[in-house]
Coordinates of C-alpha atoms in Angstrom, one line a residue:
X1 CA -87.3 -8.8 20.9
X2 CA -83.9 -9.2 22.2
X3 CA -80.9 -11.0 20.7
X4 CA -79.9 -14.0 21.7
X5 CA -76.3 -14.4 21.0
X6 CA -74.3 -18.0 20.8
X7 CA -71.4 -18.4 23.2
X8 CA -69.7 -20.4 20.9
X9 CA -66.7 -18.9 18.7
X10 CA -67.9 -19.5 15.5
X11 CA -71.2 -20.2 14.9
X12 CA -73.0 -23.2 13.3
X13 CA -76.5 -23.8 11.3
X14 CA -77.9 -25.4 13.8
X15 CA -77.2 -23.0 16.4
X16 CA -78.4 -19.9 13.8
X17 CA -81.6 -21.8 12.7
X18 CA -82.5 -22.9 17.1
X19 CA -82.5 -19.1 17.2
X20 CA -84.7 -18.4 14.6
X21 CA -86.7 -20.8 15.0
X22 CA -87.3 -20.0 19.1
X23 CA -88.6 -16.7 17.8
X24 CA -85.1 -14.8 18.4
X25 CA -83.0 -12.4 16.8
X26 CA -79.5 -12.9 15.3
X27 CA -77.1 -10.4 16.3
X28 CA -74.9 -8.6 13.6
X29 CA -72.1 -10.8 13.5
X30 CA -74.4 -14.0 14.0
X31 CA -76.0 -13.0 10.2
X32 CA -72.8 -11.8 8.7
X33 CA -71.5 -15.4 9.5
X34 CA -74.8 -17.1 7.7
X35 CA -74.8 -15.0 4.5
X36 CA -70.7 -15.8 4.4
X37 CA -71.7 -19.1 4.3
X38 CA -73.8 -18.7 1.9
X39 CA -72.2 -16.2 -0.5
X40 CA -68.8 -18.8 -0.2
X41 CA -70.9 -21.9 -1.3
X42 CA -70.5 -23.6 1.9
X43 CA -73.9 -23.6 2.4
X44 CA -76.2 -26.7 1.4
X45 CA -79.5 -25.6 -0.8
X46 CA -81.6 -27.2 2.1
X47 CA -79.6 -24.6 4.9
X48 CA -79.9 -21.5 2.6
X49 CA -83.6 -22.3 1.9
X50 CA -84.3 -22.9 5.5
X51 CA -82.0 -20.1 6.8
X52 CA -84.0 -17.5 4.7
X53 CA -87.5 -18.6 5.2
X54 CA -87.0 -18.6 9.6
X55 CA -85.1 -15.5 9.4
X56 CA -88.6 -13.9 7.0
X57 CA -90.9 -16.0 9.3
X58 CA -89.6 -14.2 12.3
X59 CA -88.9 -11.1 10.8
X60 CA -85.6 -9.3 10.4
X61 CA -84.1 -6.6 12.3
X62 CA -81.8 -3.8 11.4
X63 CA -78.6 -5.5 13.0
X64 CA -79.9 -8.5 11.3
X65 CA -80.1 -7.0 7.5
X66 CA -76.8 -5.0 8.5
X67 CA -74.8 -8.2 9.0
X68 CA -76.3 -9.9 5.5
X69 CA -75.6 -6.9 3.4
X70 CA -71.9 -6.6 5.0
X71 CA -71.1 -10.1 4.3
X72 CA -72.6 -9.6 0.8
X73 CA -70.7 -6.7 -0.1
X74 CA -67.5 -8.3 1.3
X75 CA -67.5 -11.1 -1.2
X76 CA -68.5 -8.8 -3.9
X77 CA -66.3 -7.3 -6.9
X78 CA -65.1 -4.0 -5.7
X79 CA -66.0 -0.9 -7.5
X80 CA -63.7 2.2 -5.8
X81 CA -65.2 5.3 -6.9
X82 CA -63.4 8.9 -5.0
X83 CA -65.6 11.6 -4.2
X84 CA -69.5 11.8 -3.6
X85 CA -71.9 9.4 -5.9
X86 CA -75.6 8.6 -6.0
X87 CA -78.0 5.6 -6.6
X88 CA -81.1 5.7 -7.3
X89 CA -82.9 2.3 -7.0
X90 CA -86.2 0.6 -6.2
X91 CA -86.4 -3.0 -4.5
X92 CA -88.8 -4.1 -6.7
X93 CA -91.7 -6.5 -5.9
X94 CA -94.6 -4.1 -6.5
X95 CA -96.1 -6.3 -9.4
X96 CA -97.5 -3.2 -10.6
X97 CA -95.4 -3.4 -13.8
X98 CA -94.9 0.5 -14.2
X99 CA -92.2 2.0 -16.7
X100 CA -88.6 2.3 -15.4
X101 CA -89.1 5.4 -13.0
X102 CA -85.7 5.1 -11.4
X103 CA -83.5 4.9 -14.3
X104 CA -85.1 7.6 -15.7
X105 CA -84.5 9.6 -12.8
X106 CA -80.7 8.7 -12.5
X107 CA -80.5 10.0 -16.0
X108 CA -81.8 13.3 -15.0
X109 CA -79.8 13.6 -11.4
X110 CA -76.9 13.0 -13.5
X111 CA -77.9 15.7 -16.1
X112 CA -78.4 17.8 -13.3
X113 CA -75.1 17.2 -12.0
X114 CA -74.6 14.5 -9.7
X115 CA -72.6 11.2 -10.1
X116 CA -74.4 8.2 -10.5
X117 CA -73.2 5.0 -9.8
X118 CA -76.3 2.8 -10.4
X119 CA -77.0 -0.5 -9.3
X120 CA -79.6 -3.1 -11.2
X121 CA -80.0 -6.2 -12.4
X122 CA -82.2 -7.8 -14.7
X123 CA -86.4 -8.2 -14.0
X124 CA -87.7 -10.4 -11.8
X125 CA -91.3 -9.5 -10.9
X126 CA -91.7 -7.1 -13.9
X127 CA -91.9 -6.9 -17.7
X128 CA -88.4 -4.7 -18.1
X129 CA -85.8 -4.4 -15.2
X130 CA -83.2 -1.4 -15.3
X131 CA -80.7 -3.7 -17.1
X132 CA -83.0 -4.7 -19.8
X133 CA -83.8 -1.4 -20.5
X134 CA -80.8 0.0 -20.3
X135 CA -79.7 -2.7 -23.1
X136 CA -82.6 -2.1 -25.3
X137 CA -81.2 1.6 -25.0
X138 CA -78.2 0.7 -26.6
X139 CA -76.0 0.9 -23.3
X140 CA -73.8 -2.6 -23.0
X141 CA -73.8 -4.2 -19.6
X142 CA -70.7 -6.5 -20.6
X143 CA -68.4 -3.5 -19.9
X144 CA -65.4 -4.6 -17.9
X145 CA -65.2 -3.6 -14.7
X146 CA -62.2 -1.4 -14.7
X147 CA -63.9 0.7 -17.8
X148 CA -67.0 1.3 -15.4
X149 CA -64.8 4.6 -14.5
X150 CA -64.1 6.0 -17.9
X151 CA -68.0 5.1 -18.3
X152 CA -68.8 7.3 -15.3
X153 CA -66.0 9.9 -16.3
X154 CA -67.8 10.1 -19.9
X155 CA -71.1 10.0 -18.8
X156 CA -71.6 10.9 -15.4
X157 CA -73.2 7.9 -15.1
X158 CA -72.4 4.1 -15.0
X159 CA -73.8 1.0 -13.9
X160 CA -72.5 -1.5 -11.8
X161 CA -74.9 -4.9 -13.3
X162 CA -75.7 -7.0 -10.5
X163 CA -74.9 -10.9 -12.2
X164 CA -71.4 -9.3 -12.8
X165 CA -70.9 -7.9 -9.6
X166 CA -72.1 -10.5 -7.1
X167 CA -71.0 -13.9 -9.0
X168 CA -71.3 -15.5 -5.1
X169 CA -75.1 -15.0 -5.6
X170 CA -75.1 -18.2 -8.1
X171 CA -74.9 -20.2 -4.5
X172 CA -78.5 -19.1 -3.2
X173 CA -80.3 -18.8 -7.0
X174 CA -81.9 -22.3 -6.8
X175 CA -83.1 -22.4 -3.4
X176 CA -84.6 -18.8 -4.0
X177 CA -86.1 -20.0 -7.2
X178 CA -87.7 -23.3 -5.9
X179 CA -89.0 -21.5 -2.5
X180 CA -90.7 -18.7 -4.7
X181 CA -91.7 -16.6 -1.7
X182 CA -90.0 -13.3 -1.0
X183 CA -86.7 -13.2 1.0
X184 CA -84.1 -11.2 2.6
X185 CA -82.4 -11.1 -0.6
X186 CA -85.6 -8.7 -2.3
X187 CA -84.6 -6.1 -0.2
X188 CA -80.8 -6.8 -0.7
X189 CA -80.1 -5.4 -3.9
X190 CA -80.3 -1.6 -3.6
X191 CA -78.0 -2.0 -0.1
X192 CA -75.2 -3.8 -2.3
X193 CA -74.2 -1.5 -4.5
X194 CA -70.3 -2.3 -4.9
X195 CA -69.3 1.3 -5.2
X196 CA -71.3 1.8 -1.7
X197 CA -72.5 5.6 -3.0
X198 CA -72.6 8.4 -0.3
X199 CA -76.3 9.0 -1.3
X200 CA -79.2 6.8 -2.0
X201 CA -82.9 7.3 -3.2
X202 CA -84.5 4.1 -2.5
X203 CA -88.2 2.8 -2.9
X204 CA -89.4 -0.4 -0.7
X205 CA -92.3 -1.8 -1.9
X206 CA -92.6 -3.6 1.3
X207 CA -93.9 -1.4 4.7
X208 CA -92.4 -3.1 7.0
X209 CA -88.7 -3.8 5.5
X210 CA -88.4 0.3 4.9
X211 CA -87.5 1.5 7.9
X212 CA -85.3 -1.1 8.3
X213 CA -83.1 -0.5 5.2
X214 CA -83.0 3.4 6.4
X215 CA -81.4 2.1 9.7
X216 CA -78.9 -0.2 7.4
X217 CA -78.1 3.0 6.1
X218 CA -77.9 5.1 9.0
X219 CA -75.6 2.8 10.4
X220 CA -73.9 3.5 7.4
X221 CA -73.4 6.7 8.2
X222 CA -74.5 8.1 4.6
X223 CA -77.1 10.7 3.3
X224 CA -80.4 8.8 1.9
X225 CA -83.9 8.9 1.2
X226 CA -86.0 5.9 1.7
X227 CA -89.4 6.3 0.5
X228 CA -92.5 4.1 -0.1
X229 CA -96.0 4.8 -2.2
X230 CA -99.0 4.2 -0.1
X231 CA -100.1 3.1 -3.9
X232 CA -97.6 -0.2 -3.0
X233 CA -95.2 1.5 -5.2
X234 CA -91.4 1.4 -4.9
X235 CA -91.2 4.8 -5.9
X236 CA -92.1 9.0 -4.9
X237 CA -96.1 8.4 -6.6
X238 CA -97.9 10.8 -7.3
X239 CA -100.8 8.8 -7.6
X240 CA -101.4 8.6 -3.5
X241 CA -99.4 9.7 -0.1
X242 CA -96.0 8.9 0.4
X243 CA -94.2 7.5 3.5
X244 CA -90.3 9.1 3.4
X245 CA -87.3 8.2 5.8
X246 CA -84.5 10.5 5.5
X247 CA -81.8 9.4 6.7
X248 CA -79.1 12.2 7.7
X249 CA -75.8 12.3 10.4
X250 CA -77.0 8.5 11.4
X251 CA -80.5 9.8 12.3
X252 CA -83.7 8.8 10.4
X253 CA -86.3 10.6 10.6
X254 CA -89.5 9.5 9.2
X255 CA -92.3 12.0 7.2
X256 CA -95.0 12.1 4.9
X257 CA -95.5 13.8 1.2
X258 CA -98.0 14.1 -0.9
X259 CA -97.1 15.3 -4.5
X260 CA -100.1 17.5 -4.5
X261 CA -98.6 19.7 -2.1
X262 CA -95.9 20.6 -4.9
X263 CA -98.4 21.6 -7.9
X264 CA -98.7 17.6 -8.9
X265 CA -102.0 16.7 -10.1
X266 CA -102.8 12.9 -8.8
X267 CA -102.9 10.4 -11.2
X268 CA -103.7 6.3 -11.3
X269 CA -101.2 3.4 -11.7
X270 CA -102.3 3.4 -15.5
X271 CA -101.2 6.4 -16.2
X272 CA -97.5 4.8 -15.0
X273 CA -98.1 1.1 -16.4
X274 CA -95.3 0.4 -18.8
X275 CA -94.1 -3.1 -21.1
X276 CA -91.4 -5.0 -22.2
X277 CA -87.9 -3.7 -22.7
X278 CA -88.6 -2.2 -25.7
X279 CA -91.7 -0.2 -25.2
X280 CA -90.0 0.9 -21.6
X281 CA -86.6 2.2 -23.8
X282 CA -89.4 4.3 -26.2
X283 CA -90.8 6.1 -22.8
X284 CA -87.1 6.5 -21.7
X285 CA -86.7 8.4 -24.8
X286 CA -89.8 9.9 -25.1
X287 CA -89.1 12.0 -21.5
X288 CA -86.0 12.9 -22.3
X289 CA -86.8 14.4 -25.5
X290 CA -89.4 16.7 -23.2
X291 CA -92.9 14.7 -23.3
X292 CA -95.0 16.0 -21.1
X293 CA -97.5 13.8 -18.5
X294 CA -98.2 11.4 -15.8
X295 CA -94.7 9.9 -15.9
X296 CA -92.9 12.8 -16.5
X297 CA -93.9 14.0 -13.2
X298 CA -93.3 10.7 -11.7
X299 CA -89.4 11.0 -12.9
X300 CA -88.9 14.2 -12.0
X301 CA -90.3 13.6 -8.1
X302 CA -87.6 10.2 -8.1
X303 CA -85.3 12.3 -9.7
X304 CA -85.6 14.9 -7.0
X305 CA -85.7 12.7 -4.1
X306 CA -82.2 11.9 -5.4
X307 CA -81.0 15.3 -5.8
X308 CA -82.2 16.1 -1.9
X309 CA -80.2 12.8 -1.0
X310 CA -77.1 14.0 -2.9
X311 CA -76.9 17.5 -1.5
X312 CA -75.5 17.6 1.9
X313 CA -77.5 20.5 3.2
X314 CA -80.3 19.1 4.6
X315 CA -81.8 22.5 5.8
X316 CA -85.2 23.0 5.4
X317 CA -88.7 20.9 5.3
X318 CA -88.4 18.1 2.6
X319 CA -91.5 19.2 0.6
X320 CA -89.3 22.3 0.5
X321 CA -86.2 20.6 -0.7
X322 CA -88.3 18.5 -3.1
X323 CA -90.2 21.4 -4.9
X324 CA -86.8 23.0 -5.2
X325 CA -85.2 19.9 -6.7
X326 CA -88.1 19.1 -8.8
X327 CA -87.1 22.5 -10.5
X328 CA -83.4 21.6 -11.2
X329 CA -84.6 17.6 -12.4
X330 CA -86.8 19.8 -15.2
X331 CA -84.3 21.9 -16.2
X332 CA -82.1 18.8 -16.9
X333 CA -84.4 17.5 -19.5
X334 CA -85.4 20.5 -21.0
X335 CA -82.1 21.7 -21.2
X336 CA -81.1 18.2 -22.9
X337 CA -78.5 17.2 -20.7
X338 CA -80.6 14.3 -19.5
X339 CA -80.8 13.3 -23.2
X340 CA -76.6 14.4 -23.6
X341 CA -76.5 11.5 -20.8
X342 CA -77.7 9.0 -22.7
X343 CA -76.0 9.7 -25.2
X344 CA -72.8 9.4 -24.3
X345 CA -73.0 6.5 -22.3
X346 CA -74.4 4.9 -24.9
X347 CA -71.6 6.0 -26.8
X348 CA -68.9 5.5 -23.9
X349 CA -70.0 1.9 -23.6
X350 CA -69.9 0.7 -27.6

């Protein structure tokens, strides 16, 4: 559909909503100007709720999502970090309750090596977000900000706690919580992070927002995996096909994996179904101490999907790079320096 753009100079709500309403696109600087609004509390509850449920009605667009997550990064708490890091970060949303895949895998990328700079928050559609196992782990999320580096220096690893890092999100909270319907804001999150990483491994639940956060991304200009379980999952399954967008040089090019093809014997949701907090932080140790099984293999895929994203030579199929990877994210644990990494930043955090 094409964009309809305002003539006016700065826009207003009832020139963004006419637009939305009438079936048409925002254009980059059009959204950017909403979400300010909203992220600076200049927004009434009634035009943030009805802002977000014509812009989901309609359907966003790449330029659309681009201009939300600028204006939410721009009011956000800064986080520089020099040199290359790496996220690795699911939107949520599944409801399929599984253990915390992604967190495990950043522990393993970053025994492997890379920098993490993660980016969570507390659970919203699950039993145990990545900061609430993270905390049951012993790792504190009240850390100052300017310690996070020290954190990451200790640890190769940090995490940048969403409720500290975008205080301007208090401004949407109630109209999100009394529409109770999925947003722009679900697919936010893992775009936001305030250290804005040169990699990403990301899992959509969602089909039809995926590709659109890979072109958020390529407009970025960084290296990234998107990827999506034809199980629902926001993660690399292994218990169907996957649907992968790489996203390299500002290109995205879109493929298909299947865990199968890389010695991975297919499994069911079950076998990945975790708890609360506390049982989640028990798996968490569990694989890093070596256990073997269903969500071992799950871990090591994320975990590898992140490697591939971190490492700039993108020669090479993907199942390729992924089996190769998948080698590296096992040596990690069995080695113990994904254990060594929770360890210290458990220790770097007290």
């Amino acid at each position: 559909m094409s964009t309809i753009r305002t003539k006016q100079k700065f826009p207003t709500w009832p020139t963004i909503l006419s637009i939305l309403i009438a079936g048409g696109d925002l254009d980059r600087d059009q959204a950017y100007w909403a979400m300010g609004e909203v992220m600076t509390g200049n927004a009434t509850d009634t035009q943030v709720a009805g802002f977000l449920v014509a812009l989901r009605s309609k359907g966003e667009t790449v330029d659309e999502l681009t201009g939300l997550v600028e204006a939410m990064i721009a009011n956000a708490m800064p986080l520089a970090v020099e040199g290359e890091c790496l996220d690795i970060v699911g939107t949520g949303g599944d409801r399929q309750n599984t253990v915390n895949i992604s967190t495990m895998a950043s522990m393993v990328c970053a025994g492997a090596g890379a920098r993490i700079v993660k980016h969570g928050n507390r659970a919203s559609s699950s039993s145990s977000g990545s900061a609430d196992v993270l905390e049951a782990l012993g790792v504190r999320l009240d850390v100052p900000i300017e310690r996070l580096h020290d954190v990451l220096d200790a640890a190769n690893i940090t995490f940048c706690f969403a409720n500290l890092f975008h205080p301007s999100m208090r401004n949407a909270a109630v109209p999100r919580r009394e529409l109770g319907v999925p947003t722009a804001f679900n697919f936010m999150g893992p775009l936001t992070n305030p250290s804005e990483p040169t990699a990403s491994a990301i899992g959509c639940s969602d089909l039809r927002m995926a590709p659109l956060m890979a072109g958020v991304l390529a407009a970025r200009g960084v290296r990234a995996l998107v990827f999506r379980g034809e199980d629902g999952l926001d993660e690399l399954t292994t218990t169907a096909e996957n649907r992968v967008w790489e996203i390299r040089d500002g290109n995205v090019v879109e493929t298909r994996f299947d865990a199968q093809a890389i010695g991975m014997p297919r499994v069911t949701i079950e076998d990945l179904r975790g708890g609360d907090a506390q049982y989640n932080a028990q798996v968490v140790r569990d694989v890093l101490d070596g256990a073997r099984g269903p969500v071992r293999d799950a871990v090591l895929l994320n975990a590898a999907a992140g490697l591939v994203a971190f490492d700039p030579d993108g020669s090479g199929s993907l199942s390729e790079r992924l089996e190769r990877a998948v080698v590296r994210a096992a040596e990690s644990i069995d080695s113990g320096s994904a254990r060594q990494v929770l360890d210290k930043w458990i220790q770097a955090t007290a």
